[in-house]
Coordinates of C-alpha atoms in Angstrom, one line a residue:
Chain A
M56 CA -26.1 -0.2 -12.7
R57 CA -25.7 -2.7 -15.5
I58 CA -22.1 -3.8 -15.7
G59 CA -20.4 -5.9 -18.3
I60 CA -17.1 -7.4 -17.2
V61 CA -14.7 -9.2 -19.6
C62 CA -12.2 -11.8 -18.2
P63 CA -9.5 -12.7 -20.8
Y64 CA -8.6 -16.0 -19.1
S65 CA -10.7 -19.2 -18.5
M66 CA -12.5 -19.0 -15.2
D67 CA -11.8 -22.7 -14.5
V68 CA -8.0 -22.1 -14.4
P69 CA -7.0 -20.5 -11.1
G70 CA -5.2 -17.2 -11.5
G71 CA -5.0 -13.8 -10.1
V72 CA -7.0 -12.1 -12.8
Q73 CA -9.8 -14.7 -12.7
F74 CA -10.1 -14.5 -8.9
H75 CA -10.2 -10.7 -9.1
V76 CA -13.0 -10.8 -11.7
R77 CA -15.0 -13.4 -9.7
D78 CA -14.7 -11.5 -6.4
L79 CA -15.4 -8.1 -8.0
A80 CA -18.5 -9.5 -9.8
E81 CA -19.8 -11.2 -6.7
T82 CA -19.2 -8.1 -4.6
L83 CA -21.0 -5.8 -7.1
I84 CA -23.9 -8.3 -7.3
A85 CA -24.2 -8.3 -3.5
M86 CA -24.3 -4.5 -3.7
G87 CA -27.4 -4.7 -5.9
H88 CA -25.8 -4.2 -9.4
E89 CA -26.6 -6.3 -12.4
V90 CA -23.3 -7.9 -13.6
S91 CA -22.5 -10.2 -16.5
V92 CA -19.1 -11.6 -17.0
L93 CA -17.9 -12.7 -20.4
A94 CA -15.1 -15.3 -20.2
P95 CA -13.6 -18.1 -22.3
A96 CA -15.4 -21.4 -21.5
D97 CA -17.0 -24.4 -23.2
D98 CA -20.7 -24.4 -23.5
D99 CA -21.1 -27.5 -21.4
Q100 CA -18.8 -26.3 -18.6
P101 CA -20.5 -25.6 -15.3
L102 CA -20.3 -21.8 -14.7
P103 CA -21.5 -19.4 -12.0
P104 CA -24.9 -17.9 -13.1
Y105 CA -23.4 -14.5 -13.9
V106 CA -20.8 -15.9 -16.4
V107 CA -21.5 -16.0 -20.1
A108 CA -19.3 -18.5 -22.1
A109 CA -17.5 -17.1 -25.1
G110 CA -16.3 -20.4 -26.5
R111 CA -13.4 -22.7 -26.0
A112 CA -10.1 -21.1 -25.0
V113 CA -7.1 -21.9 -27.0
P114 CA -3.8 -22.3 -25.2
V115 CA -1.3 -19.8 -26.5
P116 CA 2.2 -19.3 -25.3
Y117 CA 2.3 -15.7 -24.1
N118 CA 4.7 -13.6 -22.1
G119 CA 6.7 -16.7 -21.0
S120 CA 3.8 -18.8 -19.9
V121 CA 0.8 -20.5 -21.5
A122 CA -2.3 -18.4 -21.5
R123 CA -5.7 -19.8 -22.5
L124 CA -7.1 -17.2 -24.8
N125 CA -9.7 -16.9 -27.4
F126 CA -9.5 -14.7 -30.4
G127 CA -11.3 -15.4 -33.7
P128 CA -14.5 -14.9 -35.6
I129 CA -16.7 -17.0 -33.4
S130 CA -15.5 -15.3 -30.2
A131 CA -15.9 -11.9 -31.9
A132 CA -19.4 -12.7 -32.9
R133 CA -20.3 -13.9 -29.4
T134 CA -18.7 -10.8 -27.9
R135 CA -20.8 -8.5 -30.1
R136 CA -23.9 -10.4 -29.3
W137 CA -23.2 -10.2 -25.5
L138 CA -22.6 -6.5 -25.8
H139 CA -25.8 -6.0 -27.7
Q140 CA -28.0 -8.1 -25.4
G141 CA -26.3 -6.8 -22.2
D142 CA -27.2 -3.2 -22.8
F143 CA -24.6 -2.2 -20.3
D144 CA -24.1 1.2 -18.6
V145 CA -20.4 0.5 -18.5
L146 CA -18.0 -2.1 -19.9
H147 CA -15.1 -3.2 -17.7
V148 CA -12.3 -5.1 -19.4
H149 CA -9.2 -6.7 -17.8
E150 CA -5.8 -6.8 -19.4
P151 CA -7.1 -5.2 -22.7
L152 CA -3.7 -5.3 -24.4
T153 CA -3.4 -9.1 -24.5
P154 CA -4.9 -10.6 -27.7
S155 CA -8.0 -11.8 -26.1
L156 CA -11.7 -11.3 -25.5
S157 CA -10.9 -8.1 -23.7
L158 CA -9.4 -6.6 -26.8
L159 CA -12.3 -7.9 -28.9
A160 CA -14.8 -6.3 -26.6
V161 CA -13.0 -2.9 -26.5
M162 CA -12.8 -2.9 -30.3
S163 CA -16.5 -3.7 -30.7
A164 CA -18.0 -1.5 -28.0
R165 CA -18.8 2.2 -28.0
G166 CA -19.3 4.2 -24.9
P167 CA -17.8 4.2 -21.4
V168 CA -15.1 1.5 -21.2
V169 CA -13.0 1.0 -18.0
A170 CA -9.9 -1.1 -18.2
T171 CA -7.9 -2.7 -15.4
F172 CA -4.2 -3.5 -15.9
H173 CA -2.9 -6.2 -13.6
T174 CA 0.6 -7.0 -14.7
A175 CA 3.5 -4.6 -14.7
M176 CA 4.9 -6.0 -17.9
T177 CA 7.0 -3.6 -19.8
R178 CA 7.8 -5.8 -22.8
S179 CA 4.4 -7.0 -23.8
R180 CA 3.9 -7.9 -27.4
A181 CA 1.2 -5.3 -27.9
L182 CA 3.7 -2.6 -26.8
A183 CA 6.4 -4.0 -28.9
A184 CA 4.1 -4.2 -31.9
G185 CA 4.1 -0.5 -31.7
A186 CA 2.4 2.4 -30.2
P187 CA -0.1 2.9 -33.1
V188 CA -1.9 -0.4 -32.4
A189 CA -1.9 0.2 -28.7
R190 CA -3.2 3.8 -29.3
V191 CA -6.2 2.7 -31.3
V192 CA -7.1 0.4 -28.4
L193 CA -6.3 2.8 -25.6
E194 CA -8.2 5.8 -27.1
R195 CA -11.4 3.7 -26.7
I196 CA -10.8 3.3 -23.0
T197 CA -12.2 6.0 -20.9
G198 CA -10.9 5.1 -17.5
R199 CA -7.8 3.1 -16.6
I200 CA -7.2 1.3 -13.3
A201 CA -3.9 -0.1 -12.3
V202 CA -3.8 -2.6 -9.4
S203 CA -0.4 -1.5 -8.2
E204 CA 2.0 1.4 -8.2
L205 CA 4.2 -0.6 -10.6
A206 CA 1.4 -1.3 -13.0
R207 CA 0.4 2.4 -12.8
R208 CA 4.0 3.5 -13.7
V209 CA 3.9 1.3 -16.8
Q210 CA 0.8 3.2 -17.9
V211 CA 2.4 6.6 -17.4
E212 CA 5.8 5.8 -18.9
H213 CA 5.0 3.4 -21.7
L214 CA 1.3 3.9 -22.6
D215 CA 1.2 7.6 -22.4
G216 CA -1.7 8.1 -20.0
G217 CA -2.7 8.2 -16.4
A218 CA -4.3 5.5 -14.4
V219 CA -5.9 5.5 -11.0
E220 CA -4.4 3.0 -8.6
I221 CA -7.0 0.7 -7.0
P222 CA -5.5 -2.3 -5.2
N223 CA -6.6 -5.9 -5.5
G224 CA -9.3 -6.6 -3.0
V225 CA -9.3 -9.3 -0.4
S226 CA -12.3 -11.0 1.2
V227 CA -11.4 -10.2 4.7
A228 CA -14.2 -12.2 6.3
H229 CA -13.2 -15.3 4.3
F230 CA -9.7 -15.2 5.9
A231 CA -10.6 -13.8 9.3
D232 CA -13.3 -16.4 10.0
A233 CA -11.4 -19.5 8.8
E234 CA -10.9 -22.4 11.2
P235 CA -7.2 -23.1 11.9
L236 CA -6.0 -26.6 10.9
P237 CA -6.3 -29.1 13.8
G238 CA -3.2 -29.0 16.0
W239 CA -1.9 -25.7 14.6
P240 CA -0.2 -23.3 15.3
G241 CA 0.7 -25.1 18.6
E242 CA 2.8 -23.8 21.5
C243 CA 4.9 -20.7 21.1
R244 CA 6.7 -19.1 24.0
P245 CA 10.1 -17.4 24.5
G246 CA 12.8 -19.8 23.3
Y247 CA 10.5 -22.6 22.3
G248 CA 8.1 -23.5 19.5
G249 CA 6.2 -21.4 17.1
T250 CA 5.0 -21.9 13.5
V251 CA 6.1 -20.0 10.5
G252 CA 4.2 -20.2 7.2
F253 CA 5.1 -19.9 3.5
L254 CA 2.7 -20.2 0.7
G255 CA 3.5 -20.1 -3.0
R256 CA 5.6 -21.5 -5.8
F257 CA 8.6 -22.4 -3.6
T258 CA 10.6 -23.8 -6.5
E259 CA 10.7 -20.3 -8.2
P260 CA 13.8 -18.4 -7.1
R261 CA 12.2 -15.0 -7.0
K262 CA 9.7 -16.2 -4.3
G263 CA 12.8 -16.5 -2.1
F264 CA 12.0 -19.8 -0.4
D265 CA 15.7 -20.7 -0.2
I266 CA 16.3 -17.5 1.9
L267 CA 13.7 -18.7 4.4
A268 CA 15.2 -22.2 4.3
R269 CA 18.7 -20.8 5.1
A270 CA 17.3 -18.6 7.9
L271 CA 15.4 -21.5 9.5
A272 CA 18.5 -23.7 9.2
E273 CA 20.2 -21.2 11.5
V274 CA 17.3 -20.7 13.9
M275 CA 15.8 -24.2 14.2
P276 CA 18.8 -25.9 16.0
R277 CA 18.6 -23.1 18.7
R278 CA 14.9 -23.2 19.0
P279 CA 13.2 -26.6 19.7
G280 CA 9.6 -27.0 18.5
L281 CA 9.8 -24.4 15.7
R282 CA 7.9 -25.7 12.7
L283 CA 7.4 -24.7 9.1
L284 CA 4.0 -25.0 7.5
L285 CA 4.5 -25.0 3.7
A286 CA 2.0 -24.9 0.9
G287 CA 2.2 -24.4 -2.8
P288 CA 2.3 -26.1 -6.1
G289 CA 5.5 -28.1 -6.8
D290 CA 7.5 -31.1 -5.5
L291 CA 9.4 -30.9 -2.2
D292 CA 12.2 -33.0 -3.8
E293 CA 12.9 -30.2 -6.2
V294 CA 14.3 -28.0 -3.4
D295 CA 17.4 -28.7 -1.4
L296 CA 16.1 -28.4 2.2
P297 CA 18.7 -28.5 5.0
P298 CA 18.0 -31.7 7.0
V299 CA 16.9 -29.9 10.2
V300 CA 14.4 -27.9 8.2
A301 CA 13.1 -30.9 6.2
E302 CA 12.5 -32.7 9.5
R303 CA 10.3 -30.0 10.9
T304 CA 8.4 -29.1 7.7
T305 CA 4.8 -30.0 7.2
F306 CA 4.0 -29.8 3.5
L307 CA 0.4 -29.4 2.4
G308 CA 1.0 -29.4 -1.3
K309 CA -1.2 -27.2 -3.5
V310 CA -4.1 -25.9 -1.4
S311 CA -7.7 -24.9 -2.2
E312 CA -8.9 -21.3 -1.5
E313 CA -10.6 -22.8 1.6
D314 CA -7.4 -24.5 2.9
K315 CA -5.3 -21.4 2.1
A316 CA -7.3 -19.4 4.6
R317 CA -7.1 -22.2 7.2
M318 CA -3.4 -22.5 6.6
L319 CA -2.9 -18.7 7.1
R320 CA -4.9 -18.9 10.3
S321 CA -2.5 -21.7 11.5
V322 CA 0.7 -19.8 11.7
D323 CA 2.4 -17.5 14.3
L324 CA 4.3 -15.7 11.6
Y325 CA 3.8 -15.5 7.8
I326 CA 7.0 -15.1 5.9
A327 CA 7.3 -13.4 2.4
P328 CA 11.0 -13.5 1.4
N329 CA 10.4 -12.6 -2.2
T330 CA 13.4 -11.2 -4.0
G331 CA 11.5 -9.1 -6.5
G332 CA 9.1 -9.1 -9.4
E333 CA 6.1 -8.6 -7.1
S334 CA 4.0 -5.7 -8.1
F335 CA 1.4 -5.9 -5.3
G336 CA 1.7 -8.8 -2.9
M337 CA -1.7 -10.3 -2.7
I338 CA -0.5 -12.9 -0.3
L339 CA 0.4 -10.2 2.2
T340 CA -3.1 -8.8 2.4
E341 CA -4.5 -12.3 2.7
A342 CA -2.1 -13.1 5.6
M343 CA -3.1 -9.8 7.2
A344 CA -6.8 -10.6 6.8
A345 CA -6.2 -13.9 8.5
G346 CA -4.6 -12.1 11.4
A347 CA -1.1 -13.6 10.8
P348 CA 1.8 -11.2 11.6
V349 CA 3.9 -10.8 8.5
V350 CA 7.7 -10.7 8.0
A351 CA 8.5 -9.6 4.5
T352 CA 11.3 -8.4 2.2
D353 CA 11.7 -4.6 2.1
L354 CA 10.5 -4.4 -1.5
D355 CA 8.7 -1.2 -2.4
A356 CA 5.4 -3.0 -3.1
F357 CA 5.5 -4.8 0.3
R358 CA 6.6 -1.7 2.2
R359 CA 3.5 0.1 0.9
V360 CA 1.1 -2.7 1.8
L361 CA 2.7 -3.1 5.2
D362 CA 2.3 0.7 5.9
G363 CA 6.0 1.3 6.0
G364 CA 6.7 -1.6 8.4
R365 CA 4.0 -0.7 11.0
A366 CA 1.7 -3.5 9.8
G367 CA 4.4 -6.1 9.5
A368 CA 8.2 -6.5 9.9
L369 CA 10.5 -5.9 7.0
F370 CA 14.0 -7.3 6.4
P371 CA 16.7 -6.5 3.8
N372 CA 16.2 -8.3 0.5
G373 CA 18.1 -11.6 0.4
D374 CA 19.5 -11.4 3.9
A375 CA 18.8 -14.8 5.5
A376 CA 20.6 -13.8 8.7
S377 CA 18.4 -10.7 9.3
L378 CA 15.3 -12.8 8.5
G379 CA 16.4 -15.4 11.1
E380 CA 16.9 -12.6 13.7
A381 CA 13.5 -11.1 12.9
V382 CA 11.8 -14.5 13.2
T383 CA 13.4 -15.3 16.5
A384 CA 12.7 -11.8 18.0
L385 CA 9.0 -11.9 17.0
L386 CA 8.4 -15.5 18.1
D387 CA 9.8 -14.5 21.5
D388 CA 7.6 -11.5 21.8
G389 CA 3.8 -12.2 21.7
E390 CA 3.0 -8.6 22.6
R391 CA 4.8 -7.3 19.5
R392 CA 3.1 -9.9 17.3
R393 CA -0.3 -8.8 18.6
E394 CA 0.5 -5.2 17.9
L395 CA 1.5 -6.0 14.3
A396 CA -1.6 -8.0 13.7
E397 CA -3.8 -5.3 15.2
H398 CA -2.4 -2.6 13.0
A399 CA -2.5 -5.0 10.0
E400 CA -6.2 -5.5 10.7
R401 CA -6.8 -1.7 10.4
V402 CA -4.7 -1.5 7.3
V403 CA -6.3 -4.4 5.5
A404 CA -9.8 -3.0 6.0
A405 CA -9.0 -0.6 3.1
Y406 CA -8.4 -3.7 0.9
D407 CA -11.7 -5.4 1.8
W408 CA -13.7 -6.1 -1.4
P409 CA -16.7 -3.9 -0.6
V410 CA -14.4 -0.9 -0.1
V411 CA -12.4 -1.7 -3.2
A412 CA -15.6 -2.2 -5.3
A413 CA -17.0 1.1 -4.1
R414 CA -13.9 2.8 -5.5
V415 CA -14.2 0.9 -8.8
L416 CA -17.8 2.1 -9.0
E417 CA -16.6 5.7 -8.7
V418 CA -14.5 5.0 -11.8
Y419 CA -17.5 3.6 -13.6
N420 CA -19.6 6.7 -12.7
S421 CA -16.8 9.0 -13.8
A422 CA -16.5 7.2 -17.1
I423 CA -20.2 7.3 -17.8
E424 CA -20.3 11.0 -16.9
A425 CA -17.2 11.8 -19.0
L426 CA -18.8 10.5 -22.2
G427 CA -22.4 11.3 -21.3
E428 CA -23.6 8.0 -22.8
T429 CA -23.9 4.2 -22.1
V430 CA -22.4 1.3 -23.9
S431 CA -23.7 0.3 -27.3
G432 CA -22.4 -2.8 -29.0
A433 CA -22.7 -2.1 -32.7
D434 CA -19.6 -0.5 -34.0
P435 CA -19.9 -1.1 -37.7
P436 CA -18.1 -4.4 -38.4
A437 CA -14.4 -3.8 -38.0
Q438 CA -12.9 -1.6 -40.7
W439 CA -9.6 -1.4 -38.9
Chain B
M225 CA -9.7 -7.7 -72.0
P226 CA -6.5 -6.5 -70.3
G227 CA -8.1 -3.2 -69.3
M228 CA -10.6 -4.8 -66.9
G229 CA -8.0 -5.8 -64.4
W230 CA -6.8 -2.2 -64.2
V231 CA -10.3 -0.9 -63.6
I232 CA -11.0 -3.4 -60.8
G233 CA -7.6 -2.6 -59.3
V234 CA -8.2 1.2 -59.3
V235 CA -11.7 0.8 -58.0
A236 CA -10.5 -1.4 -55.1
V237 CA -7.8 1.1 -54.2
V238 CA -10.2 4.0 -54.3
V239 CA -12.6 2.0 -52.1
V240 CA -9.9 1.2 -49.5
I241 CA -8.7 4.8 -49.4
A242 CA -12.2 6.1 -49.1
S243 CA -13.1 3.8 -46.2
Y244 CA -9.9 4.7 -44.5
V245 CA -10.6 8.4 -44.8
T246 CA -14.2 7.9 -43.6
W247 CA -13.0 5.9 -40.7
T248 CA -10.4 8.5 -39.8
A249 CA -12.9 11.3 -40.1
G250 CA -15.3 9.4 -37.8
R251 CA -12.5 8.8 -35.3
V252 CA -11.5 12.5 -35.3
D253 CA -15.1 13.6 -34.7
R254 CA -15.7 11.0 -32.0
L255 CA -12.5 12.0 -30.1
H256 CA -13.3 15.7 -30.2
L257 CA -16.9 15.1 -29.0
R258 CA -15.6 12.9 -26.2
A259 CA -13.0 15.4 -25.1
A260 CA -15.6 18.1 -25.0
S261 CA -18.0 15.9 -23.0
A262 CA -15.3 15.0 -20.5
G263 CA -14.6 18.7 -20.1
R264 CA -18.2 19.3 -19.1
A265 CA -18.1 16.4 -16.7
L266 CA -14.9 17.8 -15.1
D267 CA -16.5 21.2 -14.8
S268 CA -19.5 19.7 -12.9
Q269 CA -17.2 17.7 -10.6
L270 CA -15.2 20.9 -9.8
V271 CA -18.5 22.7 -9.0
R272 CA -19.5 19.9 -6.7
R273 CA -16.2 20.0 -4.9
A274 CA -16.3 23.7 -4.4
A275 CA -19.9 23.4 -3.1
A276 CA -18.9 20.6 -0.7
A277 CA -15.9 22.8 0.5
A278 CA -18.3 25.7 1.1
V279 CA -20.6 23.6 3.1
L280 CA -17.7 22.3 5.2
A281 CA -16.5 25.8 5.8
E282 CA -19.9 26.9 7.0
T283 CA -20.6 23.9 9.2
E284 CA -17.6 22.2 10.8
L285 CA -15.3 25.2 10.4
A286 CA -17.9 27.9 11.3
G287 CA -16.3 30.7 13.4
D288 CA -12.8 29.4 12.6
P289 CA -10.6 31.8 10.5
A290 CA -9.5 28.8 8.4
G291 CA -13.2 28.3 7.6
A292 CA -13.5 31.8 6.3
D293 CA -10.4 31.3 4.1
L294 CA -11.8 28.0 2.8
Y295 CA -15.1 29.6 2.1
A296 CA -13.5 32.4 0.2
A297 CA -11.4 30.0 -1.9
A298 CA -14.5 27.9 -2.7
R299 CA -16.4 31.1 -3.8
A300 CA -13.4 32.2 -5.9
A301 CA -13.3 28.8 -7.6
L302 CA -17.1 28.9 -8.4
D303 CA -16.9 32.5 -9.7
A304 CA -13.6 32.2 -11.5
R305 CA -13.4 33.4 -15.1
E306 CA -12.2 30.8 -17.6
D307 CA -8.6 32.2 -17.8
D308 CA -8.0 32.0 -14.0
R309 CA -10.1 28.9 -13.3
E310 CA -7.0 26.6 -13.0
A311 CA -5.3 28.9 -10.5
S312 CA -8.5 29.2 -8.4
E313 CA -9.0 25.5 -8.3
N314 CA -5.4 25.0 -7.3
D315 CA -5.9 27.6 -4.4
L316 CA -8.9 25.6 -3.3
T317 CA -6.9 22.3 -3.4
R318 CA -4.2 24.0 -1.2
M319 CA -6.8 25.2 1.2
L320 CA -8.4 21.8 1.5
R321 CA -4.9 20.2 2.1
K322 CA -4.5 22.4 5.1
Q323 CA -7.5 20.9 6.8
A324 CA -7.4 17.7 8.8
L325 CA -10.5 16.2 7.3
D326 CA -12.3 13.5 9.2
P327 CA -13.7 10.8 6.9
Q328 CA -16.2 9.8 9.6
E329 CA -17.8 13.2 9.5
P330 CA -20.4 13.6 6.6
N331 CA -19.3 17.0 5.4
G332 CA -15.6 16.1 5.5
A333 CA -16.3 12.7 3.8
A334 CA -18.2 14.6 1.1
V335 CA -15.2 16.8 0.4
I336 CA -12.9 13.8 0.3
A337 CA -15.2 11.9 -2.1
A338 CA -15.7 15.0 -4.3
S339 CA -11.9 15.5 -4.6
R340 CA -11.5 11.9 -5.7
R341 CA -14.1 12.4 -8.3
V342 CA -12.4 15.5 -9.5
A343 CA -9.1 13.5 -9.8
L344 CA -10.9 10.8 -11.9
A345 CA -12.7 13.4 -14.1
R346 CA -9.5 15.3 -14.7
Q347 CA -7.5 12.1 -15.6
M348 CA -10.2 11.0 -18.1
H349 CA -10.3 14.5 -19.6
T350 CA -6.6 14.6 -19.9
D351 CA -6.5 11.2 -21.6
L352 CA -9.3 12.1 -24.0
V353 CA -7.7 15.5 -24.9
R354 CA -4.4 13.8 -25.5
A355 CA -6.1 11.3 -27.9
A356 CA -7.9 14.1 -29.7
L357 CA -4.8 16.1 -30.1
G358 CA -2.9 13.0 -31.3
A359 CA -5.6 12.4 -33.9
R360 CA -5.4 16.1 -35.1
E361 CA -1.7 15.8 -35.7
R362 CA -2.0 12.8 -38.2
P363 CA -0.8 13.8 -41.7
L364 CA -3.9 12.6 -43.4
V365 CA -6.1 14.6 -41.0
R366 CA -4.0 17.7 -41.5
L367 CA -3.9 17.2 -45.3
L368 CA -7.7 16.8 -45.7
R369 CA -8.4 19.3 -42.8
L370 CA -10.7 16.7 -41.2
N371 CA -10.4 18.6 -37.9
R372 CA -11.7 21.9 -39.3
K373 CA -15.1 21.5 -37.6
H374 CA -13.6 21.3 -34.2
T375 CA -11.7 23.8 -32.0
R376 CA -8.5 22.5 -30.6
P377 CA -9.1 20.9 -27.2
A378 CA -7.1 22.1 -24.3
Y379 CA -5.8 20.4 -21.2
F380 CA -7.1 21.5 -17.9
D381 CA -3.9 21.8 -16.0
I382 CA -4.3 21.6 -12.2
D383 CA -2.5 19.9 -9.4
D384 CA -3.6 16.5 -8.3
P385 CA -6.6 17.2 -6.1
T386 CA -6.5 13.9 -4.2
L387 CA -6.5 14.5 -0.4
S388 CA -4.6 12.1 1.8
V389 CA -6.7 10.9 4.7
G390 CA -5.8 9.9 8.2

């Protein structure tokens, strides 16, 4: 199948959508499909062979953060040329309601268009700008995919339409085969030692790092040898760590994809104390793929990924004391940790990229069948 | 010549209105054609599902009373007249839900996959019908009767056919 994928954000800036597009494209190529990805990029920028540059991205403040987007006559012309030359069976755009390449591609393509909605934003500008604009875009989309239950609910409640839920994929082998960092996780036996891990923006309150810090401040004095392996962007000075925790923390800073997998292989327990705002919980599937038993907040999104608590332990949101108890109990019980990791291994198989990509292909085929045609680029130059 | 400005203005307005009407007429046509095409795709997915269910009934469930019931439901779905198609498809979904399908076994896997494809086809059909109905309701479309070429598309109202596995 000839597949055109549009990524709205620069591929050289790390981000959930970009990784998703990269992994999906590479998985589909490995399955024997022809894939071309259109993404914002300079012409002289080194790019994977399947990426076509759509011109320089302009930083635009959007939805509370800075997004690098492109939107203008040059990008529009390049998008149309890409569609024309690509001769795709299906067009797959990501986040089509942001003012971006994805929106340009949807408006200049005819034929089967599949769109993936990543964020569960309910107050996006496109929605606020009014349903009529969104409707003109959405009626050109044949199949909608939401990466989480929350993102799906936004579709149903605010965008007046259904969406099939297909979760974010994870490259299970990449995590399962990673080499642990030298000297980790170290000794862990009842009453002594163990390594707990946390990865992410620990300065952001909703990630709940302070809850983990408080829990560890309780547990560490009673448990010699217990260490925290911490990674993520930010400065350790910005968080107020209790002295006992600071002393036993190893901070890796911002880690590469490679080191992320190694870090997750280096812990006895992975802790996700997030207080909310997570629509999926990518880090959980990554930890599960790495074989790290997970302790997570009982958010709906996490409960679903953790199979109701069978593939990882859950604790009440914000409750540092319960988290501390769960950590102590699990570090004392190697058998229980093994059970959780084994069940997690079975659960995470459903999130492996080849499985997820096969489900995306079903949506492509359904969209092609629904319209009975393939993509053509030349919609007469925008009259809208 | 003061009259010239008026002429240009009127011509411009007429051109803008004419393009908008043309664009809207094209949009109405396209949405109706797409809804009809999605209806045909949904029909063929429903047929495939019924056929897969019949195969399952005749192989894995041969000799089992549940297999006979499933076969009857699959036949009924295939033979249903248009006005009781929805009810027959829902019966088949209910029958399939009663079976513990094994995704490792080819005939069971075929039914599970066919059910997922029905769910996708139905969702796309529903979205396209909604878009076509929305376009029909626009005042300009009603005023100029731009929808007169097309019969009113109808939803295909069935229960979610997705089967839980495992």
